[in-house]
Short mmCIF file of C-alpha atoms in Angstrom, two decimals:
data_model
loop_
_atom_site.label_atom_id
_atom_site.label_comp_id
_atom_site.label_asym_id
_atom_site.label_seq_id
_atom_site.Cartn_x
_atom_site.Cartn_y
_atom_site.Cartn_z
CA MET A 1196 0.02 0.01 0.00
CA ALA A 1197 1.29 3.44 -0.81
CA ASP A 1198 2.35 5.95 1.82
CA PRO A 1199 -0.93 7.73 2.42
CA SER A 1200 0.94 10.92 3.59
CA ALA A 1201 2.38 11.18 0.13
CA THR A 1202 -1.17 11.83 -1.25
CA HIS A 1203 -1.49 14.99 0.77
CA ARG A 1204 2.04 16.31 0.71
CA PRO A 1205 2.46 19.45 -1.41
CA ARG A 1206 4.46 18.96 -4.61
CA GLY A 1207 6.10 21.11 -7.20
CA PRO A 1208 5.89 24.92 -7.03
CA GLU A 1209 2.76 24.80 -4.92
CA ALA A 1210 4.83 23.54 -2.04
CA ARG A 1211 6.16 26.98 -1.55
CA ALA A 1212 2.77 28.07 -0.14
CA GLN A 1213 3.25 25.57 2.71
CA ARG A 1214 5.95 27.74 4.20
CA PRO A 1215 4.27 30.67 5.90
CA PRO A 1216 5.04 33.96 4.40
CA ARG A 1217 6.63 36.61 6.68
CA THR A 1218 4.83 39.71 5.53
CA GLU A 1219 1.51 40.75 4.20
CA ALA A 1220 3.11 41.59 0.80
CA GLU A 1221 4.62 38.08 0.62
CA ALA A 1222 1.18 36.51 1.43
CA LEU A 1223 -0.43 38.58 -1.26
CA ALA A 1224 2.15 37.47 -3.81
CA VAL A 1225 1.59 33.81 -2.88
CA GLN A 1226 -2.18 34.27 -3.53
CA ASP A 1227 -1.47 35.99 -6.83
CA ARG A 1228 0.83 33.19 -7.90
CA MET A 1229 -1.49 30.37 -6.90
CA ARG A 1230 -4.85 31.80 -7.92
CA PRO A 1231 -4.55 30.76 -11.65
CA LEU A 1232 -3.76 27.15 -10.59
CA ALA A 1233 -7.25 26.68 -9.03
CA ASP A 1234 -9.55 24.51 -11.18
CA LEU A 1235 -12.93 26.11 -10.64
CA VAL A 1236 -14.69 24.05 -13.27
CA GLY A 1237 -14.27 20.48 -12.20
CA PRO A 1238 -16.65 18.77 -12.42
CA GLY A 1239 -14.96 16.73 -9.57
CA PRO A 1240 -16.06 13.37 -8.03
CA THR A 1241 -19.82 12.88 -8.20
CA ALA A 1242 -19.68 9.75 -6.04
CA PRO A 1243 -16.61 10.05 -3.75
CA ALA A 1244 -16.06 7.07 -1.36
CA THR A 1245 -14.49 9.25 1.34
CA VAL A 1246 -15.08 12.99 2.20
CA ALA A 1247 -12.98 14.93 4.73
CA GLY A 1248 -14.03 17.86 6.87
CA LEU A 1249 -11.48 20.32 8.12
CA ASP A 1250 -11.84 22.84 10.90
CA VAL A 1251 -9.79 25.00 13.29
CA ALA A 1252 -10.68 26.16 16.80
CA TYR A 1253 -8.90 29.05 18.57
CA ALA A 1254 -8.21 29.74 22.18
CA GLU A 1255 -9.83 32.83 23.59
CA SER A 1256 -6.30 34.55 23.75
CA GLY A 1257 -6.04 33.83 20.07
CA ASP A 1258 -2.42 32.61 20.34
CA ARG A 1259 -3.24 28.85 20.25
CA LEU A 1260 -5.26 26.74 17.80
CA ALA A 1261 -6.37 23.17 17.25
CA ALA A 1262 -6.63 21.89 13.75
CA ALA A 1263 -8.75 18.81 12.94
CA VAL A 1264 -9.63 16.64 10.03
CA THR A 1265 -12.23 13.87 9.96
CA VAL A 1266 -12.67 11.50 7.12
CA LEU A 1267 -16.22 10.20 6.54
CA ASP A 1268 -17.53 7.21 4.53
CA ALA A 1269 -19.53 9.25 2.03
CA ARG A 1270 -22.42 6.60 1.95
CA THR A 1271 -22.85 6.02 5.67
CA LEU A 1272 -21.34 9.34 6.91
CA ALA A 1273 -19.56 7.30 9.60
CA VAL A 1274 -16.08 8.58 10.61
CA VAL A 1275 -13.43 6.29 9.28
CA ASP A 1276 -10.30 8.31 10.09
CA ARG A 1277 -9.41 11.43 12.03
CA ALA A 1278 -6.34 13.55 13.05
CA VAL A 1279 -5.83 16.57 15.19
CA GLY A 1280 -3.06 18.81 16.22
CA VAL A 1281 -2.56 21.79 18.59
CA GLY A 1282 -0.21 24.67 17.71
CA ARG A 1283 0.02 28.38 17.07
CA PRO A 1284 -1.25 30.52 14.25
CA ALA A 1285 1.28 30.74 11.49
CA PHE A 1286 0.42 34.32 10.40
CA PRO A 1287 -1.15 37.41 11.89
CA TYR A 1288 -4.82 38.12 11.39
CA VAL A 1289 -5.21 40.10 8.06
CA PRO A 1290 -8.57 40.27 6.34
CA GLY A 1291 -8.34 38.26 3.05
CA LEU A 1292 -5.34 36.46 4.15
CA PHE A 1293 -6.86 34.20 6.95
CA ALA A 1294 -5.86 30.96 5.25
CA PHE A 1295 -2.20 31.68 6.08
CA ARG A 1296 -2.95 31.38 9.79
CA GLU A 1297 -4.31 27.85 9.37
CA LEU A 1298 -2.81 26.23 6.39
CA PRO A 1299 0.29 24.79 8.02
CA ALA A 1300 -1.64 23.25 10.89
CA LEU A 1301 -4.28 21.73 8.48
CA LEU A 1302 -1.56 20.35 6.18
CA ASP A 1303 0.15 18.71 9.25
CA VAL A 1304 -3.09 16.94 10.32
CA LEU A 1305 -3.83 15.86 6.74
CA GLU A 1306 -0.47 14.11 6.53
CA LYS A 1307 -1.38 12.12 9.66
CA LEU A 1308 -4.30 10.36 7.90
CA THR A 1309 -4.27 6.72 6.95
CA VAL A 1310 -7.41 6.94 4.80
CA ARG A 1311 -7.20 8.99 1.70
CA PRO A 1312 -10.04 11.63 1.33
CA GLU A 1313 -11.43 11.99 -2.18
CA LEU A 1314 -12.90 15.46 -1.38
CA LEU A 1315 -12.06 18.22 1.14
CA VAL A 1316 -14.93 20.21 2.70
CA CYS A 1317 -13.58 23.36 4.38
CA ASP A 1318 -15.41 25.31 7.05
CA GLY A 1319 -14.95 28.41 5.06
CA HIS A 1320 -14.82 29.67 1.55
CA GLY A 1321 -13.17 29.18 -1.90
CA LEU A 1322 -13.96 31.38 -4.76
CA ALA A 1323 -16.39 33.40 -2.57
CA HIS A 1324 -13.50 35.41 -1.20
CA PRO A 1325 -12.45 38.96 -1.55
CA ARG A 1326 -9.39 38.03 -3.59
CA ARG A 1327 -11.02 34.99 -5.10
CA PHE A 1328 -8.71 32.62 -3.28
CA GLY A 1329 -10.04 31.38 0.00
CA LEU A 1330 -9.12 28.54 2.21
CA ALA A 1331 -10.70 25.90 0.04
CA CYS A 1332 -8.88 27.09 -3.04
CA HIS A 1333 -5.61 27.22 -1.16
CA LEU A 1334 -5.85 23.79 0.39
CA GLY A 1335 -7.08 22.27 -2.89
CA VAL A 1336 -4.22 23.64 -5.02
CA VAL A 1337 -1.54 22.70 -2.34
CA THR A 1338 -2.80 19.18 -1.87
CA GLY A 1339 -4.14 18.52 -5.36
CA LEU A 1340 -7.40 17.23 -3.94
CA PRO A 1341 -10.89 18.42 -4.92
CA ALA A 1342 -12.03 20.97 -2.42
CA ILE A 1343 -15.11 23.04 -1.57
CA GLY A 1344 -15.97 25.68 0.94
CA VAL A 1345 -19.11 25.72 3.10
CA GLY A 1346 -19.49 28.93 5.08
CA LYS A 1347 -22.06 29.79 7.77
CA THR A 1348 -21.90 33.44 6.79
CA PRO A 1349 -20.63 35.15 3.47
CA LEU A 1350 -17.43 37.09 3.27
CA VAL A 1351 -18.54 38.80 0.01
CA GLY A 1352 -21.39 39.24 -2.26
CA GLU A 1353 -25.07 40.07 -2.55
CA TRP A 1354 -27.87 37.39 -2.55
CA GLU A 1355 -31.59 36.84 -2.37
CA PRO A 1356 -32.94 34.41 0.16
CA PRO A 1357 -33.62 31.05 -1.47
CA ALA A 1358 -37.02 29.24 -1.17
CA ALA A 1359 -37.65 27.75 2.26
CA ARG A 1360 -37.41 24.12 1.06
CA ARG A 1361 -34.34 21.95 1.38
CA GLY A 1362 -32.18 22.09 -1.79
CA ALA A 1363 -33.43 25.56 -2.82
CA TRP A 1364 -30.57 27.91 -3.71
CA SER A 1365 -29.90 31.48 -4.95
CA PRO A 1366 -26.69 32.77 -6.62
CA LEU A 1367 -24.06 34.55 -4.56
CA ARG A 1368 -22.79 37.49 -6.60
CA ASP A 1369 -19.98 39.83 -6.14
CA GLY A 1370 -19.26 42.57 -8.60
CA GLY A 1371 -21.49 41.02 -11.18
CA GLU A 1372 -19.65 37.66 -10.81
CA VAL A 1373 -21.33 34.54 -9.45
CA VAL A 1374 -18.85 33.31 -6.78
CA GLY A 1375 -21.00 30.67 -5.09
CA ARG A 1376 -24.58 29.64 -4.01
CA VAL A 1377 -26.72 30.29 -1.02
CA LEU A 1378 -28.05 26.80 -0.33
CA ARG A 1379 -30.80 25.69 1.95
CA THR A 1380 -29.97 22.41 3.59
CA ARG A 1381 -32.93 22.15 5.88
CA ASP A 1382 -36.53 23.23 5.38
CA GLY A 1383 -37.05 26.63 6.92
CA VAL A 1384 -33.49 26.89 8.43
CA LYS A 1385 -30.80 29.45 7.56
CA PRO A 1386 -28.95 28.66 4.38
CA VAL A 1387 -25.20 27.93 4.04
CA PHE A 1388 -22.77 29.54 1.52
CA VAL A 1389 -21.17 27.18 -0.87
CA SER A 1390 -18.22 27.90 -3.18
CA VAL A 1391 -15.82 25.79 -5.21
CA GLY A 1392 -12.25 25.63 -4.12
CA HIS A 1393 -10.38 23.24 -6.59
CA ARG A 1394 -11.24 20.63 -9.02
CA MET A 1395 -15.01 20.97 -8.46
CA GLY A 1396 -17.99 22.50 -10.25
CA LEU A 1397 -20.58 24.43 -8.38
CA ASP A 1398 -23.54 22.09 -9.29
CA ASN A 1399 -21.46 19.11 -7.99
CA ALA A 1400 -20.39 21.05 -4.87
CA CYS A 1401 -23.96 21.82 -3.86
CA ALA A 1402 -24.92 18.17 -4.52
CA ARG A 1403 -22.16 16.94 -2.24
CA VAL A 1404 -23.22 19.39 0.51
CA LEU A 1405 -26.84 18.13 0.40
CA ALA A 1406 -25.59 14.51 0.62
CA LEU A 1407 -23.64 15.50 3.78
CA THR A 1408 -26.64 17.26 5.45
CA PRO A 1409 -29.31 14.55 5.99
CA ARG A 1410 -30.21 15.86 9.42
CA TYR A 1411 -28.62 19.21 10.24
CA ARG A 1412 -27.89 22.52 8.52
CA LEU A 1413 -24.12 21.99 8.56
CA PRO A 1414 -22.35 19.10 6.79
CA GLU A 1415 -21.45 16.07 8.87
CA THR A 1416 -17.87 16.68 7.80
CA THR A 1417 -17.94 20.20 9.43
CA ARG A 1418 -19.78 19.01 12.54
CA THR A 1419 -17.36 16.14 13.32
CA ALA A 1420 -14.17 18.19 12.62
CA ASP A 1421 -15.51 21.15 14.77
CA ARG A 1422 -16.25 18.79 17.66
CA LEU A 1423 -12.78 17.19 17.37
CA CYS A 1424 -10.82 20.39 17.37
CA ARG A 1425 -12.71 21.97 20.17
CA GLU A 1426 -12.20 18.88 22.31
CA ALA A 1427 -8.42 18.90 21.48
CA LEU A 1428 -8.19 22.66 22.30
CA ALA A 1429 -10.07 22.24 25.61
CA ALA A 1430 -7.63 19.34 26.59
CA ALA A 1431 -4.61 21.27 25.81
CA CYS A 1432 -5.58 24.59 27.59
#
């Protein structure tokens, strides 16, 4: 069996993004260099066997974090692998550059996995980002894995509320560009904000999110990863 960590380890010029930039200017340059590498068309896997959720929790002081990844069987939604790590943010908080705080920690936990995920679901955004390169784009390009972002609130854009039924959606537009969808995952419950990150199309991304939300507003990937990183942070503090 191949070394599973090799699946997630950055390769080629993209690997430079794994090293945290030292300044805001360097971070902006990394985004500019990597943005054209994101495949925003896909279509991506329509029946992935495994789907990973990624999330990060922060201590109240803001100087410690816990990063977690959970891998789910896409058919049963049972957790088949997980990894977590506690550390410190790799970059200061700068609007539009938030991914640089979390990326090294998330890559570290991805490399601990023994089950290869076929899709990454980030608690955040991909194309629906002020610089069109959110965490889902960044992780997807660096790892080479299909990735989508599912946010609880939007970072950018204007939108009309979708119909109240599960599966209804409306476009999320920013500057005249469709950057994602506002998707209702539960009847009469607040929608989520879906955008593509890498190697996925928007139709497919929304279909995968609906498959991951049979009972709750948020995907099971997000729920399990959120719980894991919060537990790890509480144990470390």
